[in-house]
Short mmCIF file of C-alpha atoms in Angstrom, two decimals:
data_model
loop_
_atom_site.label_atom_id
_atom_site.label_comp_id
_atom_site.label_asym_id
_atom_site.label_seq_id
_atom_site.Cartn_x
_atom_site.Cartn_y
_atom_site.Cartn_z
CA UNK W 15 -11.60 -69.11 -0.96
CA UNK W 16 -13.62 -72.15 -1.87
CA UNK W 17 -17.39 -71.36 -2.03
CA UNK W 18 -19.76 -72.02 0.45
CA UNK W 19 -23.65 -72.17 0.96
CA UNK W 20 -23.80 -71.54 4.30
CA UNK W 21 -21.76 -71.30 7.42
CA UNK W 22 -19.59 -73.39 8.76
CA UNK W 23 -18.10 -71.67 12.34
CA UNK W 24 -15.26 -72.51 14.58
CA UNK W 25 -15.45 -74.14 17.87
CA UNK W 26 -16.58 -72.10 20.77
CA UNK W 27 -15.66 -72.25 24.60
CA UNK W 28 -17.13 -71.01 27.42
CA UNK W 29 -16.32 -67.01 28.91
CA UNK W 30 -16.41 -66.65 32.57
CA UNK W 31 -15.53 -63.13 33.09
CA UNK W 32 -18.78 -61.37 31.99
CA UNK W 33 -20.73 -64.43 34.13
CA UNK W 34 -19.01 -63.07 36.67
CA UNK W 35 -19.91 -59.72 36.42
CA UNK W 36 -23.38 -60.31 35.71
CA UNK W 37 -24.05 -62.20 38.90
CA UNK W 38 -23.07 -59.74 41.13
CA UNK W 39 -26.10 -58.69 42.10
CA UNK W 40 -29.82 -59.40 41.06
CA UNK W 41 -31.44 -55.93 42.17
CA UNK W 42 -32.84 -53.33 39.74
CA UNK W 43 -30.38 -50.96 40.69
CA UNK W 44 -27.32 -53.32 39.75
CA UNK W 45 -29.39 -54.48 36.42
CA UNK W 46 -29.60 -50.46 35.37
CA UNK W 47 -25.77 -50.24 36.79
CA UNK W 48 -24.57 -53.21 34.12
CA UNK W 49 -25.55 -51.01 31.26
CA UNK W 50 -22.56 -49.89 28.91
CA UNK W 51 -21.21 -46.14 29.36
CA UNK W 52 -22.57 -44.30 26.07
CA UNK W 53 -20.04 -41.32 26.97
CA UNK W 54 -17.16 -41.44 25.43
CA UNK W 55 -13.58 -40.69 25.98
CA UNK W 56 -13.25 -37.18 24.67
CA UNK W 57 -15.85 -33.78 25.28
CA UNK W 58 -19.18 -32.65 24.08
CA UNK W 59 -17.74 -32.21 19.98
CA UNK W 60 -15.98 -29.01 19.31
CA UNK W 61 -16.53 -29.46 15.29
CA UNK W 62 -19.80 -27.82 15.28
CA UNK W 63 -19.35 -24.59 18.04
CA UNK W 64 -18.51 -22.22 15.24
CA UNK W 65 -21.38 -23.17 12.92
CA UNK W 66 -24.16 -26.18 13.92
CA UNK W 67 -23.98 -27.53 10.63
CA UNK W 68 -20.47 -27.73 9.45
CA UNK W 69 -17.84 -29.72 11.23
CA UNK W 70 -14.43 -27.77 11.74
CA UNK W 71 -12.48 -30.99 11.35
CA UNK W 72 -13.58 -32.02 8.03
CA UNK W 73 -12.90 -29.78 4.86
CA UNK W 74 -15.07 -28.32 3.06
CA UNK W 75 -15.33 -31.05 -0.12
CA UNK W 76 -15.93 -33.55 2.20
CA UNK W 77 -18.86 -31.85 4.27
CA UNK W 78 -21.13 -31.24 0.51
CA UNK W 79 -23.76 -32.95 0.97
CA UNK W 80 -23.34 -34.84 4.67
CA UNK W 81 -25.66 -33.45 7.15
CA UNK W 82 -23.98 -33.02 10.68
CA UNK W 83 -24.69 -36.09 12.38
CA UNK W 84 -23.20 -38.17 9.19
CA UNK W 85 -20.27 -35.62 9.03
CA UNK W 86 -19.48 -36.64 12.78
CA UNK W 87 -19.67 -40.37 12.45
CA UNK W 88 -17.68 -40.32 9.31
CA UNK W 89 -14.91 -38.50 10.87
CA UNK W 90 -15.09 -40.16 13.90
CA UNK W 91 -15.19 -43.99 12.88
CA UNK W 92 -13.07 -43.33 9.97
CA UNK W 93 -10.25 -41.86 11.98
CA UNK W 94 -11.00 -45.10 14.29
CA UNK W 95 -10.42 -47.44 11.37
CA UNK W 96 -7.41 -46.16 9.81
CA UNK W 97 -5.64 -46.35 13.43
CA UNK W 98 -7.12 -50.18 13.59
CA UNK W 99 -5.93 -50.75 10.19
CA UNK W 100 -2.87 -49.58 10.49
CA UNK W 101 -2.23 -51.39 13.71
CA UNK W 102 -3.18 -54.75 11.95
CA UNK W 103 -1.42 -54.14 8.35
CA UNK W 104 -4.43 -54.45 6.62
CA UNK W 105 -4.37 -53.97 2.79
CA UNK W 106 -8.05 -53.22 2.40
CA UNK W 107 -11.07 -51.72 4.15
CA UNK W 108 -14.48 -53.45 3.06
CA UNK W 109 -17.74 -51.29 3.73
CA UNK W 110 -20.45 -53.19 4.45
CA UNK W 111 -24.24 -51.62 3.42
CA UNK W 112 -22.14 -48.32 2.24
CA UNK W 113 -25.34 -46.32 1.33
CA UNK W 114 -24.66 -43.74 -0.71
CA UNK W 115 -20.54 -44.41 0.22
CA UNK W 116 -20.02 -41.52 2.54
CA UNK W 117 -17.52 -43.08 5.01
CA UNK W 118 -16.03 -44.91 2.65
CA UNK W 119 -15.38 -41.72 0.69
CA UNK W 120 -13.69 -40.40 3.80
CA UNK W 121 -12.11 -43.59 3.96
CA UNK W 122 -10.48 -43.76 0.83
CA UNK W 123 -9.91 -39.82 -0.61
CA UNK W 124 -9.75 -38.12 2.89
CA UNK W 125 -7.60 -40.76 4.90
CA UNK W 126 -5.72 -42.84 1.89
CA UNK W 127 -6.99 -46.10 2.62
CA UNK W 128 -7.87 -48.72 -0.18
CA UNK W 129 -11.93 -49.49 0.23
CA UNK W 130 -14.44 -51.52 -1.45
CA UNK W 131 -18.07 -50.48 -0.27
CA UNK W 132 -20.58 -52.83 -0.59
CA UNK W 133 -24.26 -51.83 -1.15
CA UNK W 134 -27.70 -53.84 -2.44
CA UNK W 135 -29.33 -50.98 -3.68
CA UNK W 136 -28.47 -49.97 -6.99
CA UNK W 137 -29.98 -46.24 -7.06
CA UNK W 138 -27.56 -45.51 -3.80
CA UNK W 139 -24.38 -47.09 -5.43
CA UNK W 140 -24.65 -44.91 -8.87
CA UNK W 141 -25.44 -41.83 -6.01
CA UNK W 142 -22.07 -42.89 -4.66
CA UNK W 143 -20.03 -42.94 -7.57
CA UNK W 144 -21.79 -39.42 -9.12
CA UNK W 145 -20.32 -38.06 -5.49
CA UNK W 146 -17.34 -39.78 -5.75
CA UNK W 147 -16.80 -38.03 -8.84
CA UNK W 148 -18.23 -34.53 -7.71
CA UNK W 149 -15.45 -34.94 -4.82
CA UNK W 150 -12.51 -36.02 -7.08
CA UNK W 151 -13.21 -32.51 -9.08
CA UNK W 152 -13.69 -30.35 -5.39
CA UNK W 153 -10.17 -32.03 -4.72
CA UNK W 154 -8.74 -31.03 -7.57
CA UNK W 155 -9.53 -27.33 -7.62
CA UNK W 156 -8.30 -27.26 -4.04
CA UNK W 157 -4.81 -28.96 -5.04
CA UNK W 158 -4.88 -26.77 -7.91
CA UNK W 159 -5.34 -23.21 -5.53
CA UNK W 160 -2.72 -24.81 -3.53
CA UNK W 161 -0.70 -27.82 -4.74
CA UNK W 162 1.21 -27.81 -1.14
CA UNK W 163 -1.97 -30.38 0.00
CA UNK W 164 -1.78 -32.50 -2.98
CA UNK W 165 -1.86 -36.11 -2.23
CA UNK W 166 -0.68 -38.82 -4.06
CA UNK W 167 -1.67 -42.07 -4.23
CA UNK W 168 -5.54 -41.22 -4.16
CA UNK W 169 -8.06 -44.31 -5.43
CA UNK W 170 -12.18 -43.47 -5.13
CA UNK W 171 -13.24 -46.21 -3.16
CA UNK W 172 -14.75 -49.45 -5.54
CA UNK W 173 -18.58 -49.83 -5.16
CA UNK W 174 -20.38 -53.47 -5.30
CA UNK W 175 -23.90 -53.66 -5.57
CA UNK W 176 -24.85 -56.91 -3.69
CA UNK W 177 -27.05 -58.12 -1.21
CA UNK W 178 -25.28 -59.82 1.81
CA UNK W 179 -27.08 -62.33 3.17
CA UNK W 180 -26.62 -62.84 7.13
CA UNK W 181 -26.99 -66.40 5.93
CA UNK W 182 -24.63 -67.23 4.14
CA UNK W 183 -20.65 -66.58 2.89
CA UNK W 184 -20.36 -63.65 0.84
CA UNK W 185 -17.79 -64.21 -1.75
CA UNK W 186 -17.31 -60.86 -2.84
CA UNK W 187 -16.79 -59.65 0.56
CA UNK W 188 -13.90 -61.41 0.49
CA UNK W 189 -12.21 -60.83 -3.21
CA UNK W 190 -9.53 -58.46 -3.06
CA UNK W 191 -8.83 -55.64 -5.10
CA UNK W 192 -6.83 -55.36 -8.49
CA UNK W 193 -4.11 -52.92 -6.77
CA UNK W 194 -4.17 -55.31 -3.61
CA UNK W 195 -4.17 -58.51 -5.50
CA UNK W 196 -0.47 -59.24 -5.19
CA UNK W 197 0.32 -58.08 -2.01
CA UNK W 198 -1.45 -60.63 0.46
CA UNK W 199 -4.72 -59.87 1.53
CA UNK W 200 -5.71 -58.65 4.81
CA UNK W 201 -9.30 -57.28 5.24
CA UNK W 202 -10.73 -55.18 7.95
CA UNK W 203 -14.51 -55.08 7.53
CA UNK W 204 -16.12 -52.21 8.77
CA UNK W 205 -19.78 -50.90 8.36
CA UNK W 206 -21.62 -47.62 9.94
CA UNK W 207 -25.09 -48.29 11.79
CA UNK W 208 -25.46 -51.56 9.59
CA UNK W 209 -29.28 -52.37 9.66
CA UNK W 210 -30.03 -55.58 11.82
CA UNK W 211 -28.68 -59.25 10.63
CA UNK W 212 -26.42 -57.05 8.77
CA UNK W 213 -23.97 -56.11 11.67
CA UNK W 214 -23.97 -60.17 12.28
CA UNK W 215 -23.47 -61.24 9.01
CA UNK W 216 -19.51 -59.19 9.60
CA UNK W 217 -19.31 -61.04 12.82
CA UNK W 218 -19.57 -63.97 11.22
CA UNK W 219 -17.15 -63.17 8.36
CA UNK W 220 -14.62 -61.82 10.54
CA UNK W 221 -15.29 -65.00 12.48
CA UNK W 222 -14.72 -67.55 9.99
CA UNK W 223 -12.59 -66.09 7.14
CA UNK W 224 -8.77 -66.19 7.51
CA UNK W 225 -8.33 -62.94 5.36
CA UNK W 226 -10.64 -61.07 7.91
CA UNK W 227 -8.41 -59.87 10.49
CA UNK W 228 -9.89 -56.69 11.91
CA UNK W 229 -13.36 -55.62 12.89
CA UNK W 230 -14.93 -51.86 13.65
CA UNK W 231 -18.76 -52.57 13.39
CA UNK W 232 -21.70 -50.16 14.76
CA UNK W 233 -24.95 -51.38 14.88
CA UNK W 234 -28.35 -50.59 14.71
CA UNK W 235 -32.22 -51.29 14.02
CA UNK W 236 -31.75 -53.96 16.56
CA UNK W 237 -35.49 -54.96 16.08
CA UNK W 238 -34.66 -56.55 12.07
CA UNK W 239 -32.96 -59.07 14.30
CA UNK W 240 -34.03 -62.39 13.29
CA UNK W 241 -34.36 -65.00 16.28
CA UNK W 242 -32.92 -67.39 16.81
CA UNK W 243 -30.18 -66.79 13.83
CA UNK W 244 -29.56 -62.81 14.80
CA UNK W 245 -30.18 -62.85 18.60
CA UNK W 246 -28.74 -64.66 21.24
CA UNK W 247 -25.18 -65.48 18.84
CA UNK W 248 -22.85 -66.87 22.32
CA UNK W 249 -23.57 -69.37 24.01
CA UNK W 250 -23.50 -67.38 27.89
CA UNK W 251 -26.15 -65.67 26.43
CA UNK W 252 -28.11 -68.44 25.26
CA UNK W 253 -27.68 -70.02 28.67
CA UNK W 254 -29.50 -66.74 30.47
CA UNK W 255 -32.95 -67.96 31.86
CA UNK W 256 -35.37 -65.54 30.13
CA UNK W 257 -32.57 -64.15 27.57
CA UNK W 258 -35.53 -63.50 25.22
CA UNK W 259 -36.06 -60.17 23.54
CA UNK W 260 -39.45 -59.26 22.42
CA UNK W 261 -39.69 -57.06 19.44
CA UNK W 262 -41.30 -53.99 21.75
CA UNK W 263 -37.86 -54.55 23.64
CA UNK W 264 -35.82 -54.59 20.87
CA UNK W 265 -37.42 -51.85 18.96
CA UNK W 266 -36.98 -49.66 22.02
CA UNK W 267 -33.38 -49.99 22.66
CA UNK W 268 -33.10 -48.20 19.12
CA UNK W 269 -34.62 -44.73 20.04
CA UNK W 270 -32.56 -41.77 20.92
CA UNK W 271 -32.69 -41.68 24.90
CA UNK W 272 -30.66 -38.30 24.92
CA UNK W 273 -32.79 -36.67 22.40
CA UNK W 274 -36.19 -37.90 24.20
CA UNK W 275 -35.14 -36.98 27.83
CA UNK W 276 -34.67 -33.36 26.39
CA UNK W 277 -37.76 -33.48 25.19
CA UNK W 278 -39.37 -34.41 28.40
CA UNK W 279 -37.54 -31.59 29.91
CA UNK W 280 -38.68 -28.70 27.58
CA UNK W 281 -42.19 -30.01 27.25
CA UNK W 282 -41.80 -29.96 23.56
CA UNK W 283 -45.50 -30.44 21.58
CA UNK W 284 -44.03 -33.20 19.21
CA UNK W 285 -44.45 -35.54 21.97
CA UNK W 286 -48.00 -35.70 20.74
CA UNK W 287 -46.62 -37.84 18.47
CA UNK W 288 -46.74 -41.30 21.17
CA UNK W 289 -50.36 -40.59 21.98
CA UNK W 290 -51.52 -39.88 18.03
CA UNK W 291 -49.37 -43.34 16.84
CA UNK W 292 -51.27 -45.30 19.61
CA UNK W 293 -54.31 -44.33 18.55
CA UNK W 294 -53.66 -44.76 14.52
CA UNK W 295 -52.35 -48.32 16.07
CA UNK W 296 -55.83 -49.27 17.39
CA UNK W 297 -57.95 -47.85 13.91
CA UNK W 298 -55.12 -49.43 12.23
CA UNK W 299 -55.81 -53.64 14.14
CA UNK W 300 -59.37 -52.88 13.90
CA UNK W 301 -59.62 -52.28 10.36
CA UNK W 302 -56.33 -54.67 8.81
CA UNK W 303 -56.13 -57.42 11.68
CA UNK W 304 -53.17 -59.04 9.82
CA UNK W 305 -51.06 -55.77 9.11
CA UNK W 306 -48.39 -56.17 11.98
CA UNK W 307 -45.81 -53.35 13.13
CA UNK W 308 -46.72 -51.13 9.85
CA UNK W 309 -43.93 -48.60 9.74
CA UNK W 310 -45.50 -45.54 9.25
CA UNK W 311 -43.42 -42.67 7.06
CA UNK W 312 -42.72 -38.97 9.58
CA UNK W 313 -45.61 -36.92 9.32
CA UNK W 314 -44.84 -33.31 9.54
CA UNK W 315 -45.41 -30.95 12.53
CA UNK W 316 -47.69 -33.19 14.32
CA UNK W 317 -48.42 -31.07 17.34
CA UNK W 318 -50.48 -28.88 14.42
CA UNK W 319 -52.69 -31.18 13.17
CA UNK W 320 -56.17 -32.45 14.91
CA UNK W 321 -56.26 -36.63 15.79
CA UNK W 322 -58.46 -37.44 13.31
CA UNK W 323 -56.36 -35.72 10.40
CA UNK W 324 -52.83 -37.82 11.80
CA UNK W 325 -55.00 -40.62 11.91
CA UNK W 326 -56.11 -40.60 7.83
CA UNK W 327 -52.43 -39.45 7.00
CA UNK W 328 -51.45 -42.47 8.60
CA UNK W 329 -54.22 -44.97 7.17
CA UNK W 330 -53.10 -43.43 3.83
CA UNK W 331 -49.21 -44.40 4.68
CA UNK W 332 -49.63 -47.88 5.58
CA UNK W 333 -52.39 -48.36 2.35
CA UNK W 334 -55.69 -48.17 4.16
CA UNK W 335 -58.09 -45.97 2.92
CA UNK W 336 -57.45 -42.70 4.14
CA UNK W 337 -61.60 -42.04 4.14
CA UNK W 338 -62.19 -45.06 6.25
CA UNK W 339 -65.26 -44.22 8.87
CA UNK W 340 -63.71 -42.65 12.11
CA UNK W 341 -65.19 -43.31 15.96
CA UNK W 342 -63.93 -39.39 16.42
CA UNK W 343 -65.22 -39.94 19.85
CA UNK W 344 -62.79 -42.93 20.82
CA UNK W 345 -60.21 -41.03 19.34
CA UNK W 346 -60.59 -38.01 21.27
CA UNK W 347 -60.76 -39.84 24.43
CA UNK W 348 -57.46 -41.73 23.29
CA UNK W 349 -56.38 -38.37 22.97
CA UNK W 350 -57.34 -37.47 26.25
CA UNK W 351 -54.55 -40.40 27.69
CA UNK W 352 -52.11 -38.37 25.99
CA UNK W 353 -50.06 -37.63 29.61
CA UNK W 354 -50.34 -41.43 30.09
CA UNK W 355 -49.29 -42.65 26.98
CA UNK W 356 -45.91 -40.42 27.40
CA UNK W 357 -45.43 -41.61 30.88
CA UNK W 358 -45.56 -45.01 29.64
CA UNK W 359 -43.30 -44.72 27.15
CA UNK W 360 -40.77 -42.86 28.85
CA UNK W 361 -40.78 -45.69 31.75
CA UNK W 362 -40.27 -48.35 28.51
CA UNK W 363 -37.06 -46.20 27.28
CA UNK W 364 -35.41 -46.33 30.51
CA UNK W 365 -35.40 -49.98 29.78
CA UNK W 366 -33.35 -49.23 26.29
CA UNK W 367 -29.90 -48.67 27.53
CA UNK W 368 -29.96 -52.07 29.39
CA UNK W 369 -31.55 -54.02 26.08
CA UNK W 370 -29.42 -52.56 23.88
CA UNK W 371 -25.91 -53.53 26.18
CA UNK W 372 -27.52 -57.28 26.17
CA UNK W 373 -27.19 -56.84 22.52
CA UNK W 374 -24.03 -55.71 22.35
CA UNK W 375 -22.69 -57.93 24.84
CA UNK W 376 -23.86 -60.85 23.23
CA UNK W 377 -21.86 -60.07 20.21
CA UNK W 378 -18.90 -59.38 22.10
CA UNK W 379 -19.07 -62.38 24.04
CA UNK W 380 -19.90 -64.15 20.53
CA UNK W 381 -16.00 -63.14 19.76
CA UNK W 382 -14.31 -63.63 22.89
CA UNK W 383 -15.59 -67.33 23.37
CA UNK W 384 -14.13 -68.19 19.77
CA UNK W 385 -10.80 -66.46 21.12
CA UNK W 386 -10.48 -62.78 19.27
CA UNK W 387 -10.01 -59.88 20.99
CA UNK W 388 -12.66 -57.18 21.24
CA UNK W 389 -13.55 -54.43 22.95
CA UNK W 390 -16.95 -51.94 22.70
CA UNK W 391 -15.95 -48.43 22.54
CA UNK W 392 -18.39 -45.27 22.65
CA UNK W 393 -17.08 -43.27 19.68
CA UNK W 394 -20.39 -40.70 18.45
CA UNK W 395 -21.21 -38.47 20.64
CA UNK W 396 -24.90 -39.56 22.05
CA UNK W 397 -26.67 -36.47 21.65
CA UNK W 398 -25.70 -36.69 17.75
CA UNK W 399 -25.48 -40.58 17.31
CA UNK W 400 -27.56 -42.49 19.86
CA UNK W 401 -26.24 -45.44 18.52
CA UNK W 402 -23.03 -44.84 19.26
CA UNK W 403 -21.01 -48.05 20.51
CA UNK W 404 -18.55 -49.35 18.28
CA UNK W 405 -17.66 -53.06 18.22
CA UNK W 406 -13.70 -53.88 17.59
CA UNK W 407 -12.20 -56.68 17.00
CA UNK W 408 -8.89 -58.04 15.87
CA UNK W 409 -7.12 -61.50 15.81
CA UNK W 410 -4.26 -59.98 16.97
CA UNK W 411 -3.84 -58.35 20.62
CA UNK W 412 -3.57 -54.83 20.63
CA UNK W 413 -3.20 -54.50 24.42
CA UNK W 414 -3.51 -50.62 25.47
CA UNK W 415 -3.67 -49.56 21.75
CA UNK W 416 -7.50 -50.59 21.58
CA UNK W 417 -8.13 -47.90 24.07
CA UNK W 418 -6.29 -45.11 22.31
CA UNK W 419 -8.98 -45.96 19.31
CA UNK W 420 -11.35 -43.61 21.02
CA UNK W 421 -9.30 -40.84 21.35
CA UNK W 422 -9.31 -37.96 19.55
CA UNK W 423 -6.81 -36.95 17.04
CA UNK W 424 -5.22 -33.85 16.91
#
């Protein structure tokens, strides 16, 4: 593919149906009604009833070192893109911001696929290939115990370190494999809560690269969104009066609504937390003006520790000094808001299911109007993967087949 410096996209057209839709009705109630389903197709997950931490459908090698949630999204949107890729003929998966390459291990030694992950950070990608290794030998012993599960025709996925930029063409993205090389190229790109522009930078590929011809995408950390460039991308949206997202809005629509609403309901003591990070926020704009949205690292258990003592933990996290003068008085009567502040944010979150479908549908209009075929499926099950909405697309119609995506296998 000849190189590029920046983008150069197709045509778009206008998309009527979701105009439609949206101007049904301009009430509250039908605004909260237009949000996206985050339940999907298939029951509360059955992997983890016999132990919380260790999902029945995965084997053992593959569950060393994956914590639950990341056990369940691996299985879940690796199963999804070995039905899409075999629906397409794809010759190669491409994972986009890999990490430390646990889907596309899935991808490639559990499910037989060819993958190249791609990753920026270096310390992550040599993680990836120790594990890679780590599994290869767990593999082997079990084929050796029993060589009735040997399977041939095994490759460790290839890991990349490079920065994608949402900017511009990524050449390596594109560059096939040596085993693939001769066999025509057809690329499904695929990446697992990829943070921000990310998640449009493979819209954009799959957009405007021939070789591209599927798309499985879940998103995330919708507030790295860069505006305009990451946020509104088709033009219905663009057209919205007041399409804007602020970054409080944006930020929101990434927090765990399931998760928080049990919260609420037990009365848990961590939700000390909102009232505590509104206060450090105040000591914080007092004392460093031009420090904006500091992200401050989890402080442990919270609920145990006086105001004051979150507060200089805090300082100390975003590089103030953690013996900087305290009002303790102002503090304790933030504290005393502490009811408020929760009510407050819990009315904001309500907001997040609705911000975070105008996200989504955005992007999906984004395809449609150019002419591909996509869908938004709920694959994760909420309470483990709040983000859970998977975005597929395909140049190809699949018809009914992009339904049975979701489902699970047997």
């Amino acid at each position: 593919m000849a190189s590029s410096t920046g983008w150069t996209g197709p045509t778009t057209t206008g998309h009527t149906a979701a105009g439609n839709a949206w101007g049904r009705g301009g009430s509250q109630s039908t605004a909260c009604a237009l949000a996206f389903t985050r339940t999907p197709g298939f029951q509360t997950p059955s992997e983890f009833l016999e132990n919380p931490s260790q999902s029945s459908r995965l084997t053992a090698p593959f569950r060393k070192h994956v914590k639950p949630k990341k056990q369940h999204e691996i299985r879940r949107l690796g199963e999804l893109v070995k039905k899409l890729s075999d629906l397409t003929g794809c010759t190669q998966v491409v994972d986009v911001g890999s990490g430390q390459g646990h889907l596309s291990r899935f991808m490639s030694l559990g499910l037989g696929l060819m993958v190249k992950s791609i990753e920026g950070d270096q310390r992550l990608v040599e993680r990836a290939q120790r594990l890679d290794q780590q599994l290869l030998q767990a593999l082997a012993k079990v084929e050796k115990r029993n060589p009735r599960v040997v399977q041939r025709g095994r490759f460790s996925p290839q890991h990349v370190v490079k920065w994608v930029d949402p900017k511009v063409l990524c050449e390596e993205l594109l560059l096939p494999l040596e085993s693939t090389r001769h066999s025509g190229t057809r690329l499904l790109l695929t990446g697992l809560h990829a943070c921000g522009d990310l998640s449009v930078a493979l819209l954009r590929h799959f957009c405007c690269c021939p070789e591209v011809v599927a798309l499985a995408s879940v998103g995330c950390c919708y507030m790295k969104l860069s505006a305009p460039g990451g946020y509104p991308l088709s033009q219905w949206v663009a057209g919205l009066p007041g399409y804007e997202l602020p970054y409080r809005l944006r930020e929101g629509a990434c927090h765990a609504l399931e998760e928080y609403a049990e919260r609420l309901q037990k009365a848990r003591p961590d939700l000390r937390t909102h009232c505590y990070r509104a206060a450090l926020e105040t000591v914080i704009r007092h004392a460093c003006p031009e420090l904006q949205r500091p992200g401050v690292q989890g402080i442990p258990r919270v609920h145990e520790l006086k105001i004051e003592e979150y507060v200089q933990q805090g300082l100390q996290r975003v590089g103030i000094d953690p013996q900087l003068p305290l009002n303790l008085a102002a503090l304790q009567a933030h504290q005393a808001q502490e009811n408020r502040v929760i009510a407050f944010f819990s009315l904001a979150l309500l907001m997040a299911p609705l911000v975070e479908t105008l996200i989504l549908l955005d992007r999906l209009l984004y395809l449609q109007e150019q002419g591909f075929h996509a869908e938004l499926l709920p694959i994760f099950s909420p309470e483990l993967s709040p983000r859970n909405m998977v975005l597929v697309a395909t140049k190809m119609p699949l018809g009914q087949a992009f339904s049975a995506l979701e489902t699970e296998d047997s």
